[in-house]
Coordinates of C-alpha atoms and ligand atoms in Angstrom, one line a residue:
M107 CA 24.6 1.8 8.8
E108 CA 25.2 0.7 5.2
K109 CA 23.0 2.4 2.6
K110 CA 19.9 0.3 1.9
A111 CA 19.2 -0.8 -1.7
G112 CA 16.3 1.0 -3.3
N113 CA 13.0 -0.5 -4.3
L114 CA 12.0 -1.4 -7.8
I115 CA 8.7 0.2 -8.5
V116 CA 6.7 -1.1 -11.5
I117 CA 4.0 1.2 -12.8
S118 CA 1.7 -0.3 -15.4
G119 CA -1.7 0.7 -16.6
F120 CA -3.8 1.2 -19.7
S121 CA -2.3 3.3 -22.4
G122 CA -3.9 6.7 -21.8
A123 CA -4.4 6.2 -18.0
G124 CA -1.9 8.9 -17.3
K125 CA 1.1 6.8 -16.0
G126 CA 3.6 9.1 -17.8
T127 CA 2.2 12.2 -16.1
I128 CA 2.2 10.6 -12.6
V129 CA 5.8 9.4 -13.0
K130 CA 6.9 12.8 -14.2
K131 CA 5.3 14.5 -11.1
L132 CA 6.7 11.9 -8.7
I133 CA 10.2 12.6 -10.0
E134 CA 9.7 16.4 -9.8
E135 CA 8.3 16.4 -6.3
Y136 CA 10.4 13.8 -4.5
D137 CA 14.1 13.1 -4.8
N138 CA 14.4 9.4 -4.1
Y139 CA 13.2 8.3 -7.6
E140 CA 15.0 7.5 -10.8
L141 CA 13.1 6.6 -14.0
S142 CA 14.4 3.9 -16.2
V143 CA 14.4 4.9 -19.9
S144 CA 13.2 1.9 -21.9
M145 CA 14.2 0.8 -25.4
T146 CA 11.6 0.4 -28.1
T147 CA 11.4 -0.4 -31.8
R148 CA 8.3 1.8 -32.3
A149 CA 8.7 5.1 -34.1
P150 CA 9.1 8.2 -32.0
R151 CA 5.9 10.3 -31.6
P152 CA 6.2 14.0 -32.3
G153 CA 8.2 15.7 -29.5
E154 CA 9.7 12.4 -28.2
V155 CA 13.5 12.6 -27.7
H156 CA 15.9 9.7 -28.0
G157 CA 17.4 8.9 -24.6
V158 CA 14.8 10.9 -22.7
H159 CA 11.5 9.3 -23.6
Y160 CA 12.9 6.1 -25.0
F161 CA 16.0 4.7 -26.7
F162 CA 14.6 4.2 -30.2
S163 CA 16.2 1.2 -31.9
T164 CA 15.9 -1.2 -34.9
D165 CA 14.8 -4.8 -34.4
E166 CA 18.4 -6.0 -35.0
E167 CA 19.8 -3.7 -32.3
F168 CA 17.1 -4.7 -29.9
E169 CA 17.7 -8.4 -30.5
K170 CA 21.4 -8.1 -30.1
I171 CA 20.9 -6.5 -26.6
I172 CA 18.5 -9.4 -25.7
A173 CA 21.2 -11.9 -26.8
D174 CA 23.8 -10.1 -24.6
N175 CA 21.5 -10.4 -21.5
G176 CA 21.4 -6.6 -21.5
M177 CA 17.6 -6.4 -20.8
I178 CA 16.0 -7.0 -17.4
E179 CA 12.8 -7.8 -19.3
Y180 CA 11.3 -7.1 -22.7
A181 CA 7.9 -7.7 -24.3
G182 CA 6.0 -7.3 -27.6
Y183 CA 3.3 -4.7 -27.4
C184 CA 1.0 -3.7 -30.3
G185 CA 3.6 -5.0 -32.9
H186 CA 6.8 -3.6 -31.4
Y187 CA 9.5 -4.5 -28.9
Y188 CA 9.8 -2.7 -25.6
G189 CA 12.5 -3.5 -23.0
T190 CA 14.3 -2.3 -19.8
P191 CA 18.0 -1.9 -20.1
R192 CA 19.7 -3.7 -17.2
A193 CA 22.8 -1.7 -16.3
F194 CA 21.1 1.6 -15.3
V195 CA 18.5 -0.1 -13.1
E196 CA 21.1 -2.3 -11.2
Q197 CA 23.4 0.7 -10.6
K198 CA 20.6 3.0 -9.3
L199 CA 19.2 0.3 -7.0
A200 CA 22.6 -0.2 -5.5
E201 CA 22.9 3.6 -4.9
G202 CA 19.6 3.3 -2.8
K203 CA 17.3 4.9 -5.4
D204 CA 13.8 3.8 -6.0
V205 CA 13.8 2.9 -9.6
I206 CA 10.6 3.3 -11.6
L207 CA 9.8 1.1 -14.5
E208 CA 6.8 2.2 -16.6
I209 CA 6.1 -1.0 -18.4
E210 CA 3.3 -3.2 -19.6
I211 CA 1.9 -6.3 -18.0
Q212 CA 4.0 -9.1 -19.5
G213 CA 7.2 -7.2 -18.5
A214 CA 5.8 -6.6 -15.0
Q215 CA 5.4 -10.3 -14.5
K216 CA 9.0 -11.0 -15.6
V217 CA 10.2 -8.3 -13.1
R218 CA 8.2 -9.9 -10.3
R219 CA 9.9 -13.3 -10.9
Q220 CA 13.4 -11.8 -10.9
F221 CA 12.9 -9.2 -8.1
P222 CA 10.3 -10.7 -5.7
S223 CA 10.4 -7.5 -3.5
A224 CA 9.4 -5.2 -6.4
V225 CA 6.2 -3.2 -5.8
L226 CA 3.7 -3.5 -8.7
L227 CA 1.2 -0.7 -9.2
F228 CA -1.6 -0.6 -11.8
V229 CA -2.9 2.8 -12.8
M230 CA -6.5 3.0 -14.1
A231 CA -8.4 5.9 -15.6
P232 CA -11.6 6.6 -13.7
S233 CA -13.8 5.2 -16.5
A234 CA -13.5 3.5 -19.9
K235 CA -15.1 6.7 -21.4
V236 CA -12.4 8.9 -20.0
L237 CA -9.7 6.5 -21.2
H238 CA -11.1 6.6 -24.7
Q239 CA -11.3 10.4 -24.6
R240 CA -7.7 10.7 -23.4
L241 CA -6.4 8.4 -26.2
T242 CA -8.4 10.3 -28.9
G243 CA -7.4 13.7 -27.4
R244 CA -3.7 13.0 -27.8
G245 CA -4.3 13.5 -31.5
T246 CA -1.0 11.6 -32.3
E247 CA -2.5 8.2 -33.2
S248 CA -4.7 6.8 -35.9
E249 CA -8.2 5.4 -35.1
E250 CA -6.8 1.9 -35.8
V251 CA -3.9 2.3 -33.3
I252 CA -6.4 3.7 -30.7
R253 CA -8.7 0.7 -31.2
G254 CA -5.7 -1.6 -30.8
R255 CA -4.9 0.1 -27.5
M256 CA -8.5 -0.2 -26.3
W257 CA -8.5 -3.9 -27.1
R258 CA -5.2 -4.3 -25.2
A259 CA -6.8 -2.5 -22.2
V260 CA -9.5 -5.2 -22.3
E261 CA -6.9 -7.9 -22.1
E262 CA -4.9 -6.1 -19.4
S263 CA -8.0 -5.6 -17.3
E264 CA -8.0 -9.4 -16.8
E265 CA -4.6 -9.3 -15.2
V266 CA -5.0 -6.4 -12.8
D267 CA -5.4 -8.9 -9.9
T268 CA -1.7 -9.9 -10.2
Y269 CA -0.6 -6.4 -9.1
D270 CA 0.0 -5.3 -5.5
Y271 CA -1.9 -2.0 -5.8
V272 CA -4.5 -0.3 -8.0
V273 CA -4.4 3.5 -8.3
I274 CA -7.2 5.4 -9.9
N275 CA -6.0 8.5 -11.8
D276 CA -8.9 10.8 -11.2
D277 CA -7.1 13.7 -9.4
L278 CA -3.5 13.9 -10.4
E279 CA -2.1 15.4 -7.2
E280 CA -4.0 12.9 -5.0
C281 CA -2.8 10.1 -7.2
V282 CA 0.9 11.1 -7.0
K283 CA 0.6 11.4 -3.2
Q284 CA -1.0 8.0 -3.0
V285 CA 1.8 6.4 -5.1
H286 CA 4.5 8.0 -3.0
G287 CA 2.7 6.8 0.1
I288 CA 2.7 3.2 -1.2
V289 CA 6.4 3.4 -2.0
T290 CA 7.2 4.8 1.5
A291 CA 5.2 2.0 3.1
A292 CA 7.1 -0.6 1.0
H293 CA 10.3 0.6 2.6
A294 CA 8.9 -0.5 6.0
R295 CA 8.5 -4.1 5.0
P296 CA 10.6 -6.5 7.1
S297 CA 12.3 -7.8 3.9
Q298 CA 13.6 -4.3 3.3
N299 CA 15.0 -4.0 6.8
Q300 CA 16.7 -7.3 7.4
E301 CA 20.1 -5.8 8.3
F302 CA 18.5 -3.6 10.9
I303 CA 16.4 -6.4 12.3
N304 CA 19.4 -8.7 12.6
T305 CA 21.4 -6.0 14.4
I306 CA 18.6 -5.5 17.0
K307 CA 18.3 -9.2 17.6
Q308 CA 22.1 -9.4 18.2
E309 CA 22.1 -6.3 20.5
L310 CA 19.2 -7.8 22.6
K311 CA 21.1 -11.0 23.1
D312 CA 24.3 -9.1 23.9
I313 CA 22.5 -7.0 26.6
L314 CA 21.0 -10.1 28.2
K315 CA 24.3 -11.9 28.1
G316 CA 25.9 -8.9 29.8
E317 CA 23.3 -9.0 32.6
E318 CA 23.8 -12.7 33.2
E319 CA 27.5 -12.2 33.6
Q320 CA 27.1 -9.5 36.3
Ligands
LIG608 P1 3.8 3.7 -25.6 O1 4.0 3.2 -27.0 O2 2.5 4.3 -25.4 O3 4.9 4.6 -25.2 O4 4.0 2.4 -24.6 C1 3.2 1.3 -24.9 C2 3.3 0.4 -23.7 O5 4.6 -0.2 -23.5 C3 2.9 1.1 -22.3 O6 2.1 0.2 -21.6 C4 4.3 1.2 -21.7 O7 4.2 1.2 -20.2 C5 5.0 -0.1 -22.2 N1 6.4 -0.1 -22.0 C6 7.2 1.0 -22.1 N2 8.5 0.7 -21.9 C7 8.5 -0.7 -21.7 C8 9.5 -1.6 -21.3 O8 10.7 -1.3 -21.2 N3 9.1 -2.9 -21.1 C9 7.8 -3.3 -21.2 N4 7.5 -4.6 -21.0 N5 6.8 -2.4 -21.5 C10 7.2 -1.1 -21.7

């Protein structure tokens, strides 16, 4: 049988909900995932590496890629551009990999329109207090940036209903297992198995035809 195309997995969630850690674990623990590295115009945080965490770019470079149709989606978030480069995602999906996009809500909706079978997950911290503590505890952002991200979480909480699944990041291991379970189930949808279903339909008819001819 021909190799099936992979699923596009969109993981969104409040900044500080732990999406990054979940994604890292998923990739370490299972071998069917590929993570798309996004492009952004925000400055690197300490320890972030170009090409690993993000492709860091200027506004001009980013806008050129948009103009060349090189982004699957892009969005403005807290004053900066963020986008998903197209080529990597299309290649890995064709290879049968489940490609993870860790992106915010506007981008997720654009992906939904282009890839109706994408699986959209929203990760939440167990409480607003925990979220605030995680953002403050990073120690990499100013109070103003943290407040901006908390306000953004308020806006995003209005849109959670547009996702397919909500995952609460209380216990990391449980959360990773749950996400992998959702992705595994998504592979069992009829839309992901059309070729197999068509083959069975044909085989059934062939058998019945053979019996009639006897
Ligand atoms: P951060 O600055 O904390 O790394 O990311 C800020 C937000 O941008 C997060 O919600 C993250 O998921 C989102 N983001 C990262 N890459 C992309 C992308 O390629 N497209 C979109 N739409 N959002 C992204």
